Short mmCIF file of N, CA and C in Angstrom, two decimals:
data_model
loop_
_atom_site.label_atom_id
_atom_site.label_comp_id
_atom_site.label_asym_id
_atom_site.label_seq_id
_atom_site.Cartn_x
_atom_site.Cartn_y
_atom_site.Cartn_z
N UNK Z 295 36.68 -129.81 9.90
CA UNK Z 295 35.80 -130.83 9.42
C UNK Z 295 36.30 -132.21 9.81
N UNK Z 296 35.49 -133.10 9.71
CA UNK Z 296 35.65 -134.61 9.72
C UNK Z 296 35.40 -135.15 8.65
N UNK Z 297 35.77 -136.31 8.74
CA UNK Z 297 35.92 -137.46 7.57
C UNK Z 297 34.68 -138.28 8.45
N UNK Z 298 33.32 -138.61 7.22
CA UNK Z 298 32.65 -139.19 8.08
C UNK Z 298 32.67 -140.85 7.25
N UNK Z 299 32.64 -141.11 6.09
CA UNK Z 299 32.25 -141.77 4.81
C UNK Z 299 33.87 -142.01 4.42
N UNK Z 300 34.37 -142.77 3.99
CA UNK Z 300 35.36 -143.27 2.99
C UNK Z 300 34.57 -144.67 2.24
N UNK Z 301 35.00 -144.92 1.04
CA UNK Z 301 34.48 -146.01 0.19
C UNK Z 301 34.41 -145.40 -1.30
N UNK Z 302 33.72 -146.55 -2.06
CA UNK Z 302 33.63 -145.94 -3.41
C UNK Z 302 32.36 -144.99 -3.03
N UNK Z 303 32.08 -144.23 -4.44
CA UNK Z 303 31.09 -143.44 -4.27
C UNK Z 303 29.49 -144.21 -4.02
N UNK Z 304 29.42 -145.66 -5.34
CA UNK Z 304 28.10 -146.21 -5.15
C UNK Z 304 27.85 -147.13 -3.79
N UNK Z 305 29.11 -147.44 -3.01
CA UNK Z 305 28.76 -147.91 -1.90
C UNK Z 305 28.25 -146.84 -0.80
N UNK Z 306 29.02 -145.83 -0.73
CA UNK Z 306 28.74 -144.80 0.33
C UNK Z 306 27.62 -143.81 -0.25
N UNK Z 307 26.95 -143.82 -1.06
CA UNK Z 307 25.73 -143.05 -1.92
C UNK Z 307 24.46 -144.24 -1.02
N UNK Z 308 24.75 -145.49 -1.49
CA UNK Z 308 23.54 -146.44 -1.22
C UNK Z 308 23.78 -147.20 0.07
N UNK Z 309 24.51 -147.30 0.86
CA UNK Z 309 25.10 -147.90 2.69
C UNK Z 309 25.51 -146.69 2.97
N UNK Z 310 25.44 -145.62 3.31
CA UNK Z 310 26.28 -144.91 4.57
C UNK Z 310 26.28 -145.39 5.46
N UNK Z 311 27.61 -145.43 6.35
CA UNK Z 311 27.18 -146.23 7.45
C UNK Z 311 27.47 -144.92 8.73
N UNK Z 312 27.96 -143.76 8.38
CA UNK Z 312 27.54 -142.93 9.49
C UNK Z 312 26.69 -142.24 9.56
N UNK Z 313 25.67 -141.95 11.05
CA UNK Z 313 24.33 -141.31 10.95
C UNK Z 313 24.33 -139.76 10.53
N UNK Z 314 25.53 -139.28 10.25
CA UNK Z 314 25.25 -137.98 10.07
C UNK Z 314 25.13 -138.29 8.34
N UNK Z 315 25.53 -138.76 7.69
CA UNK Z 315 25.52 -139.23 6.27
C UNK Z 315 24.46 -139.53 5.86
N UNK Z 316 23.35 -140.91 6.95
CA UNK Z 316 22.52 -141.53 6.95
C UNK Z 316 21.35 -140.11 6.46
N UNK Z 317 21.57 -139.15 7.75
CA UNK Z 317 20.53 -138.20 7.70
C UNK Z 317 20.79 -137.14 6.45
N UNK Z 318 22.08 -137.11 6.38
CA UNK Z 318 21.73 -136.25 5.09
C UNK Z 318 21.45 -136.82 3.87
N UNK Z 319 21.88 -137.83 3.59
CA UNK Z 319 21.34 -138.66 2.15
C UNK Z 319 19.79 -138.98 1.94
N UNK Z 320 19.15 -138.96 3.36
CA UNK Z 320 17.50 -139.07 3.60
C UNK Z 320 16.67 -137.54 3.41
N UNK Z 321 17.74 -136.81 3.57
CA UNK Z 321 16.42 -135.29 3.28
C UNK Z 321 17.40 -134.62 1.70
N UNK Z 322 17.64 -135.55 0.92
CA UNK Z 322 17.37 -135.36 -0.59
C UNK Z 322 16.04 -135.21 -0.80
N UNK Z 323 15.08 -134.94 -1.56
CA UNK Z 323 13.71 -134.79 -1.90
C UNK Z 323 13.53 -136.08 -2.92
N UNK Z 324 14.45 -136.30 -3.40
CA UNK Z 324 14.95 -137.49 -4.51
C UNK Z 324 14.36 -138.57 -3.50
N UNK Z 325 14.89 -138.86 -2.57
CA UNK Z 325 14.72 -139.77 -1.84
C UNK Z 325 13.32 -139.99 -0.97
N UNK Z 326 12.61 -138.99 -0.70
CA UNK Z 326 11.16 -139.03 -0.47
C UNK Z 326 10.62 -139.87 -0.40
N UNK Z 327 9.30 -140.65 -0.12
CA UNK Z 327 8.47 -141.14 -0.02
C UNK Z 327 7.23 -140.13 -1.13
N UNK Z 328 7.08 -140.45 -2.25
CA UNK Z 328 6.01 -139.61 -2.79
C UNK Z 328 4.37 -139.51 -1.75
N UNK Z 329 4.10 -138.24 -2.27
CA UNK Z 329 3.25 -137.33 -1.67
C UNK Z 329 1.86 -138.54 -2.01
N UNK Z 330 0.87 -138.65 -1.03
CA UNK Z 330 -0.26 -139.06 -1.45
C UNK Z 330 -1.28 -138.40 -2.48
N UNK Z 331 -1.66 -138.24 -3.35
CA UNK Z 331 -2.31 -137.71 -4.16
C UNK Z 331 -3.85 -138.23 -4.62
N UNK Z 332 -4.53 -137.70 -4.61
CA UNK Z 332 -6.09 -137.90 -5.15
C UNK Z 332 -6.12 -138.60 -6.52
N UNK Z 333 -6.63 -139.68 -6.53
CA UNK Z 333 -6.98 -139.99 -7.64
C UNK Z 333 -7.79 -139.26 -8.53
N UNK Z 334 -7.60 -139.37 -10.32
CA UNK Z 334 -8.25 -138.38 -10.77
C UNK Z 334 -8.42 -136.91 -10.47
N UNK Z 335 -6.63 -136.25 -9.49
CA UNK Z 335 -6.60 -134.97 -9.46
C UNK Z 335 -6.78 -134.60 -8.60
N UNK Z 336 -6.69 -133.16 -8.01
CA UNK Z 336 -7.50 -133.10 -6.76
C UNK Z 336 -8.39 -132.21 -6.85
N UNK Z 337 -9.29 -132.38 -5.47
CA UNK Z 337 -10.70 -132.23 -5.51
C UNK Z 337 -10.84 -131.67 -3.99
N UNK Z 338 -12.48 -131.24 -3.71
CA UNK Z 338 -11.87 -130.19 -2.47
C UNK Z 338 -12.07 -129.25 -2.15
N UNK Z 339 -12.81 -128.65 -1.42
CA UNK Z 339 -12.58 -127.22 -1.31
C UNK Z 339 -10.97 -126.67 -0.90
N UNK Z 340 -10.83 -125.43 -1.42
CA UNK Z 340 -9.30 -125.28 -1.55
C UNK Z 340 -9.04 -125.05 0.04
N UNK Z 341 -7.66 -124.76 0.25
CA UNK Z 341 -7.10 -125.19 1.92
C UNK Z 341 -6.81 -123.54 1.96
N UNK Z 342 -6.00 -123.00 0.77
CA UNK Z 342 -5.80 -121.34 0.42
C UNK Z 342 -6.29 -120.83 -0.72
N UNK Z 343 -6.34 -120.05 -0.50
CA UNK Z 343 -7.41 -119.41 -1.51
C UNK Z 343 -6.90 -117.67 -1.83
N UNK Z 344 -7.08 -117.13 -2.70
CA UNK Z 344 -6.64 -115.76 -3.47
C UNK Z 344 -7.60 -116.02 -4.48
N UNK Z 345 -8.39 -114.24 -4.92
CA UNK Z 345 -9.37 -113.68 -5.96
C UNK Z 345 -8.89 -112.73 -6.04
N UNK Z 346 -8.76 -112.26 -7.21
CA UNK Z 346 -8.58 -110.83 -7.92
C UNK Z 346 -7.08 -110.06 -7.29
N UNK Z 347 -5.86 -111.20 -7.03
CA UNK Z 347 -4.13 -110.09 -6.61
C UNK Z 347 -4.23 -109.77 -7.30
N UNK Z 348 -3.68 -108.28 -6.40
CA UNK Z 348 -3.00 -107.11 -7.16
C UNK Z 348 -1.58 -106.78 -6.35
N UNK Z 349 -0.65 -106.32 -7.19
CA UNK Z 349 0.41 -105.98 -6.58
C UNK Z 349 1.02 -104.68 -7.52
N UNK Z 350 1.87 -104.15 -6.59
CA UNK Z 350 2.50 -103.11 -7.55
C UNK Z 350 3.63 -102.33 -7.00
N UNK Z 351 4.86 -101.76 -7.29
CA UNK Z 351 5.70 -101.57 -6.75
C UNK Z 351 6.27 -100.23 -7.51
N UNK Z 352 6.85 -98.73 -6.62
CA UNK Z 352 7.61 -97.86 -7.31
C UNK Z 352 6.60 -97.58 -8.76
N UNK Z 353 5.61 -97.63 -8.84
CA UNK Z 353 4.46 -97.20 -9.34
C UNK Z 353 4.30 -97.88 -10.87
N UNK Z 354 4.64 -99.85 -10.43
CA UNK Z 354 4.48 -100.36 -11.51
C UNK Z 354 3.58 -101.37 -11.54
N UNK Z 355 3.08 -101.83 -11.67
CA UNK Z 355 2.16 -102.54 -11.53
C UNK Z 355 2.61 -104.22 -11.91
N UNK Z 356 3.01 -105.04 -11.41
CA UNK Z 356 3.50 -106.40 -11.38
C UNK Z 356 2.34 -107.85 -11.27
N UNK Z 357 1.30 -107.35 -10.86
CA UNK Z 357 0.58 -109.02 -10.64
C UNK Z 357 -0.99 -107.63 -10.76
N UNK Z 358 -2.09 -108.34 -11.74
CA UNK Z 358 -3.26 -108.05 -11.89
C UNK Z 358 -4.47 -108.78 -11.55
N UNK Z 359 -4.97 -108.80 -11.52
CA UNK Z 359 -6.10 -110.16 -11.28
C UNK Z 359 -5.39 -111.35 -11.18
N UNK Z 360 -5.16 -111.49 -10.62
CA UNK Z 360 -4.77 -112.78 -10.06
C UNK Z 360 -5.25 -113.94 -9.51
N UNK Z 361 -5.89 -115.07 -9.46
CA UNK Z 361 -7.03 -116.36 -9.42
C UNK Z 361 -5.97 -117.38 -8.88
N UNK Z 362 -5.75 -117.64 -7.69
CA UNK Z 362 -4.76 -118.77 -6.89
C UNK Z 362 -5.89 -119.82 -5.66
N UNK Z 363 -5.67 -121.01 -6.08
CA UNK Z 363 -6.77 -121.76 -5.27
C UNK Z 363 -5.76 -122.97 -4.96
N UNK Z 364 -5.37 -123.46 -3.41
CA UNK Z 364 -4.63 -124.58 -3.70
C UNK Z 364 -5.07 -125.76 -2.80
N UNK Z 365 -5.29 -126.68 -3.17
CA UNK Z 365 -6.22 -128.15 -2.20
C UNK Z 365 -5.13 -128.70 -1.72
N UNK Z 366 -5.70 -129.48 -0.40
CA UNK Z 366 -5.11 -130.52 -0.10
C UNK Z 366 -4.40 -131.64 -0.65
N UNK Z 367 -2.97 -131.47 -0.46
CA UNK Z 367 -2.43 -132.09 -1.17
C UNK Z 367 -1.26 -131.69 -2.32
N UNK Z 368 -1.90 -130.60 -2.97
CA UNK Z 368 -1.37 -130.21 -4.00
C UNK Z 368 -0.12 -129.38 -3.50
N UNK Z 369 0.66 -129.11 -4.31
CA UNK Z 369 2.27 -128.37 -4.55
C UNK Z 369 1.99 -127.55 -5.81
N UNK Z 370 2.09 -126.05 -4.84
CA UNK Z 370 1.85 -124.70 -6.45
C UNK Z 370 3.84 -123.94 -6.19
N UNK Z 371 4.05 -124.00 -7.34
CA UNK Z 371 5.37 -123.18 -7.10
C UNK Z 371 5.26 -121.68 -8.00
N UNK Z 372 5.78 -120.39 -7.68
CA UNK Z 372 5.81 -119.21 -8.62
C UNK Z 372 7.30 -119.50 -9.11
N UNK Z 373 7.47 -119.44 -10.15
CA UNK Z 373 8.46 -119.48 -11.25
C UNK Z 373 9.22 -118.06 -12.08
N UNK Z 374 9.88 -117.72 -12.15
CA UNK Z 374 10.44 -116.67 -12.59
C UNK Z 374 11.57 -116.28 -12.63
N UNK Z 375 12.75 -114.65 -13.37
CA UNK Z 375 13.78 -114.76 -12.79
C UNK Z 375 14.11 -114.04 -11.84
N UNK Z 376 15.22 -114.20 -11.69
CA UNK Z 376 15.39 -113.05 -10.30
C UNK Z 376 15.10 -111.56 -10.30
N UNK Z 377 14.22 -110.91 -9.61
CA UNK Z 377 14.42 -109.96 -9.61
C UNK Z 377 12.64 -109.53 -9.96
N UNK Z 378 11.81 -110.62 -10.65
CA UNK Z 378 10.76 -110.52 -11.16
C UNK Z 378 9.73 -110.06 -10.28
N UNK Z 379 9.95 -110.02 -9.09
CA UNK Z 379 8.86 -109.75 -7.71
C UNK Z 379 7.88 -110.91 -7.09
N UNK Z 380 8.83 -112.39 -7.64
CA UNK Z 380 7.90 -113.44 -6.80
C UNK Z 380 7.52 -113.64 -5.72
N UNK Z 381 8.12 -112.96 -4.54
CA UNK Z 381 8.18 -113.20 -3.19
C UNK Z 381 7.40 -111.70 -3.03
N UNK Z 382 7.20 -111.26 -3.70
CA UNK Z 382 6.03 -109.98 -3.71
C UNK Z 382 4.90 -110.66 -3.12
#
């Protein structure tokens, strides 16, 4: 490894002055530019679309009717713990 950064932490957090630092302190999500968003929500015909998932695994049945619609714009995340079959 290299030493790219020496300083205190709040100087080298807010000035990095090397570009490999530069670039990684910029693809934090923290650091973003927020997403444009629709006023009053969004609106739209959806961009993806799902009616009635079904899923089922080793003869169990995991996701039933299922209703997923997502517009332009929007951010849907599946939530769960490990092991739950989100990536199902």
């Amino acid at each position: 490894g290299e030493v790219v950064e020496r300083g205190g932490a709040a100087r080298v957090l807010s000035r990095p002055s090397h570009p490999y630092a530069r670039r990684l302190f910029a693809a934090e999500p923290a650091n973003w530019p927020p997403l444009p968003g629709p006023v009053g929500g969004f609106a739209g015909a959806p961009v993806a679309e799902g009616r009635g998932l079904a899923k089922g695994f080793a003869g169990r049945s995991v996701l039933r009717g299922a209703d997923v619609a997502v517009r332009r714009g929007e951010v849907v995340a599946v939530l769960g713990p490990s092991g739950c079959g989100k990536t199902t």
